[in-house]
Short mmCIF file of C-alpha atoms and ligand atoms in Angstrom, two decimals:
data_model
loop_
_atom_site.label_atom_id
_atom_site.label_comp_id
_atom_site.label_asym_id
_atom_site.label_seq_id
_atom_site.Cartn_x
_atom_site.Cartn_y
_atom_site.Cartn_z
CA MET A 450 -1.71 -42.77 -15.01
CA LEU A 451 1.69 -44.31 -15.72
CA PRO A 452 2.62 -47.48 -13.90
CA ASP A 453 5.42 -46.97 -11.32
CA ASN A 454 8.10 -48.58 -13.49
CA ALA A 455 7.31 -46.46 -16.42
CA PHE A 456 7.15 -43.36 -14.24
CA ARG A 457 10.57 -44.11 -12.78
CA ALA A 458 12.14 -44.55 -16.20
CA GLU A 459 10.61 -41.34 -17.40
CA ALA A 460 11.80 -39.42 -14.33
CA ALA A 461 15.29 -40.84 -14.63
CA ALA A 462 15.44 -39.89 -18.31
CA TRP A 463 14.32 -36.35 -17.57
CA LEU A 464 16.82 -35.99 -14.77
CA ALA A 465 19.69 -37.35 -16.84
CA GLN A 466 18.95 -34.60 -19.35
CA HIS A 467 18.43 -31.66 -16.88
CA ALA A 468 20.14 -32.46 -13.61
CA PRO A 469 23.83 -32.07 -14.69
CA ALA A 470 23.46 -28.43 -15.59
CA MET A 471 21.64 -27.87 -12.24
CA ARG A 472 24.55 -29.67 -10.39
CA ALA A 473 27.05 -27.37 -12.16
CA ARG A 474 24.96 -24.35 -11.03
CA LEU A 475 24.93 -25.55 -7.41
CA ASP A 476 28.70 -26.24 -7.50
CA ALA A 477 29.33 -22.72 -8.83
CA ALA A 478 27.09 -21.12 -6.23
CA SER A 479 29.40 -19.53 -3.65
CA ASN A 480 26.97 -17.99 -1.20
CA ASP A 481 23.47 -18.35 0.30
CA ARG A 482 21.88 -16.08 -2.34
CA ALA A 483 23.38 -17.91 -5.26
CA ARG A 484 22.29 -21.30 -3.80
CA PHE A 485 18.83 -19.95 -3.13
CA ASP A 486 18.55 -18.64 -6.73
CA ALA A 487 19.78 -22.00 -8.09
CA GLY A 488 17.20 -23.86 -6.07
CA ARG A 489 14.51 -21.44 -7.35
CA ALA A 490 15.54 -21.91 -10.99
CA TRP A 491 15.49 -25.75 -10.53
CA GLN A 492 12.07 -25.58 -8.96
CA ARG A 493 10.77 -23.68 -12.01
CA GLU A 494 12.30 -26.28 -14.33
CA LEU A 495 10.52 -29.05 -12.24
CA TYR A 496 7.27 -27.24 -12.38
CA ASP A 497 7.34 -26.40 -16.09
CA ASP A 498 7.88 -30.06 -16.98
CA ARG A 499 5.39 -31.32 -14.42
CA TRP A 500 7.80 -32.80 -11.91
CA ALA A 501 6.84 -30.46 -9.09
CA GLY A 502 3.97 -31.25 -6.69
CA ILE A 503 3.78 -34.72 -8.06
CA SER A 504 1.06 -35.87 -5.58
CA TRP A 505 -0.71 -32.51 -5.45
CA PRO A 506 -4.08 -32.07 -7.13
CA THR A 507 -3.89 -30.76 -10.68
CA GLU A 508 -6.09 -27.81 -9.99
CA TYR A 509 -3.35 -26.34 -7.80
CA GLY A 510 -0.56 -26.96 -10.29
CA GLY A 511 0.36 -30.56 -9.23
CA ARG A 512 0.58 -33.65 -11.33
CA GLY A 513 -2.25 -35.52 -9.55
CA ALA A 514 -0.11 -38.63 -9.27
CA THR A 515 0.28 -40.90 -6.26
CA PRO A 516 2.40 -40.16 -3.03
CA ALA A 517 4.34 -43.35 -4.15
CA GLN A 518 5.31 -41.71 -7.41
CA ALA A 519 6.30 -38.52 -5.53
CA THR A 520 8.77 -40.70 -3.51
CA ILE A 521 10.02 -42.43 -6.66
CA PHE A 522 10.88 -39.03 -8.10
CA ALA A 523 12.51 -38.00 -4.79
CA GLU A 524 14.70 -41.14 -4.92
CA GLU A 525 15.72 -40.48 -8.54
CA GLN A 526 16.43 -36.92 -7.87
CA ALA A 527 18.68 -37.83 -4.85
CA ARG A 528 20.69 -40.04 -7.20
CA PHE A 529 21.63 -36.98 -9.27
CA ALA A 530 22.48 -35.02 -6.08
CA VAL A 531 20.32 -32.01 -6.95
CA SER A 532 17.37 -30.40 -5.12
CA SER A 533 15.67 -27.08 -4.92
CA GLY A 534 17.08 -26.67 -1.38
CA PHE A 535 15.49 -24.15 0.94
CA VAL A 536 12.76 -23.34 -1.63
CA GLY A 537 11.81 -27.00 -1.83
CA SER A 538 11.78 -27.35 2.00
CA THR A 539 9.34 -24.53 2.44
CA ILE A 540 7.13 -25.82 -0.38
CA GLY A 541 7.11 -29.01 1.58
CA MET A 542 5.90 -27.17 4.74
CA VAL A 543 3.63 -24.46 3.30
CA GLY A 544 2.02 -26.53 0.61
CA PRO A 545 0.50 -29.41 2.81
CA THR A 546 -0.60 -26.79 5.32
CA LEU A 547 -2.52 -24.84 2.70
CA LEU A 548 -3.90 -27.95 1.18
CA ARG A 549 -5.26 -29.07 4.49
CA TYR A 550 -6.27 -25.82 6.26
CA GLY A 551 -6.42 -23.11 3.51
CA ASN A 552 -9.76 -22.16 2.03
CA GLU A 553 -10.34 -22.46 -1.70
CA ALA A 554 -9.55 -18.83 -2.45
CA GLN A 555 -6.13 -19.12 -0.65
CA ARG A 556 -5.30 -22.37 -2.42
CA LEU A 557 -6.01 -20.92 -5.80
CA ARG A 558 -4.15 -17.69 -5.06
CA TYR A 559 -0.99 -19.09 -3.43
CA LEU A 560 -0.32 -22.69 -4.31
CA ARG A 561 0.74 -22.40 -7.93
CA PRO A 562 3.27 -19.53 -7.39
CA LEU A 563 4.49 -21.41 -4.42
CA LEU A 564 5.08 -24.57 -6.43
CA ARG A 565 6.78 -22.83 -9.29
CA ALA A 566 8.89 -20.70 -6.79
CA ASP A 567 7.55 -17.54 -8.47
CA GLU A 568 6.73 -16.52 -4.90
CA THR A 569 9.05 -17.72 -2.12
CA TRP A 570 8.09 -18.16 1.56
CA CYS A 571 9.76 -18.14 5.02
CA GLN A 572 8.51 -19.04 8.38
CA LEU A 573 7.97 -16.35 11.03
CA PHE A 574 7.34 -18.45 14.11
CA SER A 575 10.15 -18.12 16.64
CA GLU A 576 10.61 -15.14 18.87
CA PRO A 577 13.21 -14.13 21.56
CA SER A 578 10.97 -15.75 24.23
CA ALA A 579 9.28 -18.38 22.05
CA GLY A 580 11.37 -21.10 20.59
CA SER A 581 10.90 -24.51 22.14
CA ASP A 582 7.87 -23.07 23.95
CA LEU A 583 6.50 -21.66 20.65
CA ALA A 584 3.07 -21.14 22.01
CA ASN A 585 4.49 -18.57 24.35
CA LEU A 586 4.77 -16.11 21.43
CA SER A 587 3.91 -12.49 22.17
CA THR A 588 3.64 -10.93 18.66
CA ARG A 589 0.01 -9.52 18.59
CA ALA A 590 -2.39 -9.20 15.81
CA ASP A 591 -5.25 -6.88 16.66
CA ARG A 592 -8.38 -6.83 14.62
CA HIS A 593 -9.30 -3.52 13.00
CA GLY A 594 -12.18 -3.85 10.68
CA ASP A 595 -11.38 -6.42 8.04
CA GLU A 596 -7.74 -6.54 8.71
CA PHE A 597 -5.30 -7.39 11.45
CA VAL A 598 -2.58 -4.93 12.69
CA VAL A 599 0.53 -6.84 13.75
CA ASN A 600 3.21 -5.81 16.20
CA GLY A 601 6.12 -7.80 17.55
CA GLN A 602 9.53 -9.29 16.91
CA LYS A 603 10.41 -12.56 15.26
CA VAL A 604 13.92 -14.11 15.23
CA TRP A 605 16.07 -16.83 13.41
CA THR A 606 13.84 -16.30 10.25
CA SER A 607 15.80 -18.21 7.61
CA ASN A 608 16.12 -16.42 4.32
CA ALA A 609 13.49 -13.80 5.05
CA HIS A 610 15.65 -11.28 3.24
CA LEU A 611 15.30 -13.35 0.05
CA CYS A 612 11.56 -14.28 0.28
CA ASP A 613 8.33 -12.67 -0.78
CA PHE A 614 5.89 -14.03 1.78
CA ALA A 615 5.78 -15.51 5.24
CA ILE A 616 3.68 -17.79 7.32
CA LEU A 617 3.21 -15.92 10.54
CA LEU A 618 2.02 -16.94 13.97
CA ALA A 619 0.50 -14.08 16.06
CA ARG A 620 -1.57 -13.85 19.21
CA THR A 621 -5.14 -12.71 18.52
CA ASN A 622 -6.68 -13.61 21.92
CA PRO A 623 -4.63 -13.29 25.16
CA ASP A 624 -7.64 -14.26 27.33
CA VAL A 625 -7.51 -17.95 26.60
CA PRO A 626 -4.77 -20.58 27.19
CA LYS A 627 -1.71 -19.90 25.19
CA HIS A 628 -2.23 -22.55 22.46
CA ARG A 629 -5.80 -21.46 21.83
CA GLY A 630 -5.41 -17.68 21.11
CA ILE A 631 -2.98 -17.90 18.17
CA SER A 632 -3.80 -17.24 14.51
CA PHE A 633 -1.96 -18.46 11.48
CA LEU A 634 -1.52 -15.52 8.94
CA LEU A 635 -0.10 -15.09 5.46
CA LEU A 636 2.09 -12.04 5.36
CA ASP A 637 3.39 -10.08 2.39
CA LEU A 638 6.92 -9.23 3.38
CA ARG A 639 6.97 -6.14 1.20
CA ALA A 640 4.15 -4.62 3.19
CA PRO A 641 4.89 -1.34 5.13
CA GLY A 642 5.86 -2.08 8.71
CA VAL A 643 8.03 -5.14 8.05
CA GLU A 644 11.66 -4.65 8.69
CA ILE A 645 14.13 -7.48 8.13
CA ARG A 646 17.60 -7.30 9.69
CA PRO A 647 20.21 -9.97 8.96
CA LEU A 648 21.95 -11.88 11.79
CA ARG A 649 25.64 -12.60 11.06
CA GLN A 650 26.68 -16.12 12.01
CA ILE A 651 29.92 -17.44 13.29
CA THR A 652 30.66 -18.79 9.84
CA GLY A 653 30.39 -15.24 8.37
CA ALA A 654 27.14 -16.02 6.50
CA ALA A 655 23.89 -14.24 7.28
CA HIS A 656 21.41 -16.97 6.65
CA PHE A 657 18.76 -15.88 9.06
CA ASN A 658 17.24 -12.68 10.26
CA GLU A 659 15.40 -10.69 12.95
CA VAL A 660 12.12 -9.48 11.65
CA PHE A 661 10.39 -6.45 13.26
CA LEU A 662 6.65 -5.97 12.70
CA THR A 663 5.33 -2.47 13.44
CA ASP A 664 1.67 -1.93 12.54
CA ALA A 665 2.00 -4.40 9.67
CA ARG A 666 -1.38 -5.05 8.08
CA VAL A 667 -2.74 -8.45 7.13
CA PRO A 668 -6.19 -8.66 5.55
CA LEU A 669 -8.69 -10.95 7.25
CA GLU A 670 -8.80 -13.15 4.17
CA ASN A 671 -5.10 -14.13 4.95
CA VAL A 672 -6.08 -16.06 8.07
CA VAL A 673 -5.49 -19.76 7.51
CA GLY A 674 -7.96 -21.91 9.45
CA ASP A 675 -9.97 -20.29 12.17
CA VAL A 676 -9.05 -17.00 13.94
CA ASP A 677 -7.53 -18.12 17.23
CA GLY A 678 -7.24 -21.67 15.76
CA GLY A 679 -3.74 -21.27 14.28
CA TRP A 680 -2.11 -23.89 16.42
CA ALA A 681 -3.56 -26.66 14.32
CA PRO A 682 -2.02 -25.49 10.92
CA ALA A 683 1.17 -24.62 12.86
CA ARG A 684 1.51 -28.21 13.98
CA VAL A 685 1.21 -29.39 10.34
CA VAL A 686 4.12 -27.06 9.49
CA LEU A 687 6.24 -28.31 12.40
CA ALA A 688 5.61 -32.00 11.59
CA HIS A 689 6.58 -31.47 7.94
CA GLU A 690 9.60 -29.45 9.08
CA ALA A 691 11.01 -32.26 11.16
CA SER A 692 10.48 -34.75 8.34
CA VAL A 693 12.09 -32.43 5.76
CA ILE A 694 15.17 -31.92 7.95
CA GLY A 695 15.28 -35.69 8.99
CA GLY A 696 15.00 -36.59 5.32
CA GLY A 697 18.43 -35.01 4.98
CA ASN A 698 17.66 -32.40 2.34
CA SER A 699 20.48 -30.20 3.48
CA ALA A 700 23.87 -30.96 1.98
CA ALA A 701 26.50 -32.43 4.16
CA THR A 702 29.62 -34.29 3.11
CA GLY A 703 29.51 -38.04 4.04
CA TYR A 704 31.51 -41.11 4.73
CA ASP A 705 33.27 -41.40 1.35
CA ALA A 706 34.77 -37.96 1.74
CA LEU A 707 35.99 -38.88 5.27
CA LEU A 708 37.64 -42.01 4.00
CA ASP A 709 39.38 -39.98 1.32
CA LEU A 710 40.56 -37.58 3.95
CA ALA A 711 41.83 -40.35 6.14
CA ARG A 712 43.79 -41.80 3.18
CA MET A 713 45.23 -38.44 2.49
CA ARG A 714 46.34 -37.91 5.98
CA ASP A 715 47.65 -41.48 6.03
CA CYS A 716 45.89 -42.47 9.21
CA ARG A 717 43.04 -44.73 8.02
CA ARG A 718 44.72 -47.73 9.77
CA ASP A 719 44.85 -45.88 13.09
CA PRO A 720 42.58 -47.94 15.35
CA ILE A 721 40.76 -44.95 16.78
CA VAL A 722 40.17 -43.40 13.33
CA ARG A 723 38.95 -46.77 12.04
CA GLN A 724 36.54 -46.91 14.87
CA ARG A 725 35.16 -43.49 14.25
CA LEU A 726 34.97 -44.11 10.49
CA ALA A 727 33.04 -47.31 11.20
CA HIS A 728 30.67 -45.40 13.46
CA VAL A 729 30.06 -42.80 10.73
CA TYR A 730 29.51 -45.46 8.17
CA THR A 731 27.09 -47.42 10.40
CA ARG A 732 25.00 -44.36 11.19
CA GLU A 733 24.90 -43.44 7.54
CA GLN A 734 23.70 -46.91 6.58
CA ILE A 735 21.09 -46.99 9.35
CA LEU A 736 19.68 -43.66 8.29
CA GLY A 737 19.60 -44.83 4.68
CA TYR A 738 17.59 -47.98 5.68
CA MET A 739 15.26 -45.84 7.78
CA LYS A 740 14.67 -43.40 5.01
CA HIS A 741 13.99 -46.40 2.77
CA ARG A 742 11.36 -47.72 5.19
CA VAL A 743 9.60 -44.32 5.36
CA LEU A 744 9.54 -44.18 1.58
CA GLN A 745 8.12 -47.65 1.42
CA SER A 746 5.32 -46.76 3.83
CA VAL A 747 4.54 -43.72 1.78
CA ARG A 748 4.55 -45.80 -1.39
CA SER A 749 2.03 -48.24 0.07
CA GLY A 750 -0.16 -45.49 1.43
CA ASP A 751 0.55 -46.27 5.08
CA ARG A 752 1.53 -43.89 7.93
CA PRO A 753 5.37 -44.04 8.21
CA GLU A 754 6.37 -46.32 11.06
CA ILE A 755 9.36 -44.21 11.82
CA ASP A 756 8.58 -40.87 13.50
CA GLY A 757 9.95 -37.71 11.88
CA SER A 758 11.50 -36.68 15.21
CA VAL A 759 13.56 -39.90 15.27
CA MET A 760 14.88 -39.16 11.75
CA LYS A 761 15.62 -35.53 12.61
CA VAL A 762 17.65 -36.43 15.80
CA LEU A 763 19.59 -39.23 14.15
CA TRP A 764 20.38 -37.24 11.00
CA SER A 765 21.54 -34.14 12.78
CA GLU A 766 23.70 -36.07 15.18
CA ALA A 767 25.25 -38.09 12.36
CA ARG A 768 25.96 -34.88 10.61
CA ARG A 769 27.73 -33.45 13.74
CA GLU A 770 29.81 -36.67 14.18
CA ARG A 771 30.99 -36.41 10.60
CA ALA A 772 32.07 -32.79 10.90
CA GLU A 773 33.90 -33.57 14.19
CA LEU A 774 35.81 -36.36 12.62
CA GLY A 775 36.61 -34.26 9.56
CA VAL A 776 38.14 -31.54 11.70
CA ALA A 777 39.99 -34.09 13.87
CA LEU A 778 41.55 -35.73 10.74
CA LEU A 779 42.67 -32.42 9.44
CA GLY A 780 44.42 -31.52 12.75
CA ALA A 781 46.07 -28.18 12.83
CA GLY A 782 45.80 -28.09 8.97
CA GLY A 783 42.02 -27.59 9.49
CA ALA A 784 42.68 -23.88 10.07
CA LEU A 785 43.50 -23.60 6.39
CA CYS A 786 40.51 -25.50 5.16
CA ASP A 787 37.02 -24.22 4.67
CA GLU A 788 34.74 -27.16 4.29
CA TRP A 789 35.02 -29.32 7.46
CA PRO A 790 35.37 -26.45 9.99
CA ALA A 791 32.34 -24.80 8.38
CA GLN A 792 30.35 -28.00 8.80
CA LEU A 793 31.42 -28.24 12.34
CA LEU A 794 30.22 -24.65 13.04
CA GLU A 795 27.05 -25.28 11.20
CA GLN A 796 26.12 -28.48 13.17
CA PHE A 797 23.63 -26.44 15.25
CA SER A 798 21.49 -25.73 12.36
CA GLY A 799 20.65 -29.46 12.40
CA THR A 800 20.43 -29.96 16.15
CA ILE A 801 18.56 -26.68 16.96
CA GLY A 802 16.73 -25.68 13.73
CA GLY A 803 13.29 -27.20 13.44
CA GLY A 804 13.11 -27.62 17.11
CA THR A 805 15.95 -28.68 19.39
CA ASN A 806 16.90 -32.38 19.70
CA GLU A 807 16.08 -32.24 23.47
CA VAL A 808 12.56 -31.22 22.63
CA HIS A 809 12.33 -33.83 19.84
CA ARG A 810 13.50 -36.49 22.35
CA THR A 811 10.60 -35.49 24.61
CA MET A 812 8.22 -35.92 21.68
CA ILE A 813 9.73 -39.29 20.89
CA GLY A 814 9.19 -40.30 24.53
CA GLU A 815 5.50 -39.30 24.44
CA ARG A 816 4.54 -40.18 20.93
CA VAL A 817 6.68 -43.22 20.14
CA LEU A 818 7.55 -44.82 23.50
CA GLY A 819 4.22 -43.89 25.19
CA LEU A 820 5.90 -42.45 28.23
CA PRO A 821 3.95 -40.21 30.59
CA PRO A 822 3.56 -36.70 29.09
CA GLU A 823 5.57 -33.79 30.52
CA PRO A 824 3.55 -31.94 33.11
CA ARG A 825 1.77 -28.94 31.45
CA VAL A 826 0.78 -26.77 34.42
CA ASP A 827 -0.14 -23.83 32.19
CA ARG A 828 -2.53 -25.73 30.04
CA ASP A 829 -5.69 -24.18 31.46
CA VAL A 830 -4.35 -20.75 32.35
CA SER A 831 -4.83 -17.84 30.07
CA TYR A 832 -1.91 -16.22 28.26
CA ARG A 833 -2.70 -12.92 30.00
CA GLU A 834 -2.47 -14.49 33.47
CA LEU A 835 0.75 -16.30 32.50
CA VAL A 836 2.41 -13.02 31.60
CA ALA A 837 1.11 -11.30 34.76
CA ALA A 838 2.45 -14.16 36.93
CA ARG A 839 5.89 -13.79 35.37
CA ALA A 840 6.01 -10.03 35.86
C1 FAD B 125 19.51 -22.87 11.37
C2 FAD B 125 18.25 -22.48 12.05
C3 FAD B 125 17.30 -22.01 11.31
C4 FAD B 125 16.07 -21.61 11.86
N1 FAD B 125 15.09 -21.11 11.00
C5 FAD B 125 14.00 -20.66 11.58
C6 FAD B 125 12.87 -20.08 10.73
O1 FAD B 125 13.06 -20.01 9.56
N2 FAD B 125 11.78 -19.68 11.33
C7 FAD B 125 11.54 -19.74 12.69
O2 FAD B 125 10.54 -19.33 13.19
N3 FAD B 125 12.59 -20.24 13.53
C8 FAD B 125 13.73 -20.72 13.01
N4 FAD B 125 14.74 -21.22 13.74
C9 FAD B 125 14.52 -21.21 15.23
C10 FAD B 125 14.36 -22.56 15.88
O3 FAD B 125 13.07 -23.07 15.62
C11 FAD B 125 14.61 -22.41 17.45
O4 FAD B 125 15.94 -21.94 17.57
C12 FAD B 125 14.38 -23.55 18.21
O5 FAD B 125 12.96 -23.94 18.16
C13 FAD B 125 14.83 -23.49 19.66
O6 FAD B 125 14.28 -22.35 20.24
P1 FAD B 125 15.35 -21.29 21.05
O7 FAD B 125 16.47 -21.03 20.06
O8 FAD B 125 14.49 -20.13 21.51
O9 FAD B 125 15.95 -22.11 22.26
P2 FAD B 125 15.21 -22.31 23.65
O10 FAD B 125 13.76 -22.75 23.44
O11 FAD B 125 15.43 -21.06 24.49
O12 FAD B 125 16.06 -23.52 24.26
C14 FAD B 125 17.27 -23.33 24.93
C15 FAD B 125 17.73 -24.70 25.45
O13 FAD B 125 16.78 -25.23 26.42
C16 FAD B 125 16.41 -26.49 25.94
N5 FAD B 125 15.00 -26.70 26.31
C17 FAD B 125 14.03 -25.81 26.11
N6 FAD B 125 12.80 -26.40 26.51
C18 FAD B 125 13.05 -27.64 26.82
C19 FAD B 125 12.29 -28.73 27.30
N7 FAD B 125 10.94 -28.58 27.52
N8 FAD B 125 12.87 -29.90 27.63
C20 FAD B 125 14.25 -30.06 27.50
N9 FAD B 125 15.03 -29.05 27.03
C21 FAD B 125 14.51 -27.88 26.78
C22 FAD B 125 16.63 -26.51 24.46
O14 FAD B 125 16.72 -27.86 23.95
C23 FAD B 125 17.90 -25.71 24.28
O15 FAD B 125 19.07 -26.47 24.53
C24 FAD B 125 15.92 -21.63 13.23
C25 FAD B 125 16.93 -22.11 14.07
C26 FAD B 125 18.14 -22.50 13.51
C27 FAD B 125 19.27 -22.97 14.29
#
């Protein structure tokens, strides 16, 4: 295996050769589908030259290198401002979950096409009455011979209309407490009984969807982990999701652009603007240092000292502050500009997506600060009784 310095040099040389064309594709991408396709093409390029799944085992398409080298590549890639975007985020959630909870047949069937983005994945978790309280989900999967028949409705499913497969949570046993009767299934989105309807957002984009499942069939071999034991793999997905979001994969314009804007509007010496700029700058630096610490821990094989929820809350709030300042600097002229108002409207994708900041603050209280846990009065009550009590 290459030593880290040689690995970094090789990664930087490869990126210098390939990243500019990808950057140009991303800059030219004018809508969600074009960005999704550009990310997919980049992921294939990474895979074909062995820069995808750097720390994954080779038998599943990875490079078999160390987690430290995976972070080195991530650092180098960030310097070139390219990434495989949504596709990369889902690989970062689905991959580790299948590696940990999938059986050998599932790993061999799904991991390579996932890593090369030949098959793309979305996450069918949230429902109209199950978001923060995800374990309250009511989508049912009933066993019929060697398959499950699934009925229910999912919502806020990012990019389902562009994907091939989904990780799906469904209730397989209503007679046990809510967390214990859920199964984690792999669903082919092209199967009969799957209907995907786009949701139009305030920005005009339709990034996410409602997904209706009517007698959709999932073979028994597509259960990840144990039947009724889906909460364990689901937690792996959620933990990786917070880290991916907190790692700041999604694009957002930063301090430098705000400073340019303040110069252009001739207000960078205004004391209030200076104060707000300083605040944005400070947050950005703190986040950078925290990210660096997380990478250092990964590199030395330790558990990151900084919790993924902390990163997620800070990153999403910093993003909101930047967007608010951008719009404030533009004043009435903002009505004629696309970028900053769009970022302001999109702030909620960071503060709500991947679990709301309020819920992540509760997790920080419990996990990081060691505060007493929230009362969980329904912990020992079966899901069926909960539903009956609400009726
Ligand atoms: C951009 C974006 C992309 C998304 N993509 C996906 C996806 O691909 N797949 C998927 O399955 N889901 C996705 N989601 C859904 C997301 O996971 C949920 O929106 C989120 O978990 C919150 O659930 P909810 O919308 O039902 O809000 P609710 O849970 O109804 O919450 C409403 C309000 O109550 C507060 N609240 C609720 N419970 C508590 C509590 N215990 N303590 C304090 N406050 C509380 C919340 O913070 C929030 O302010 C996405 C969401 C967004 C915004």
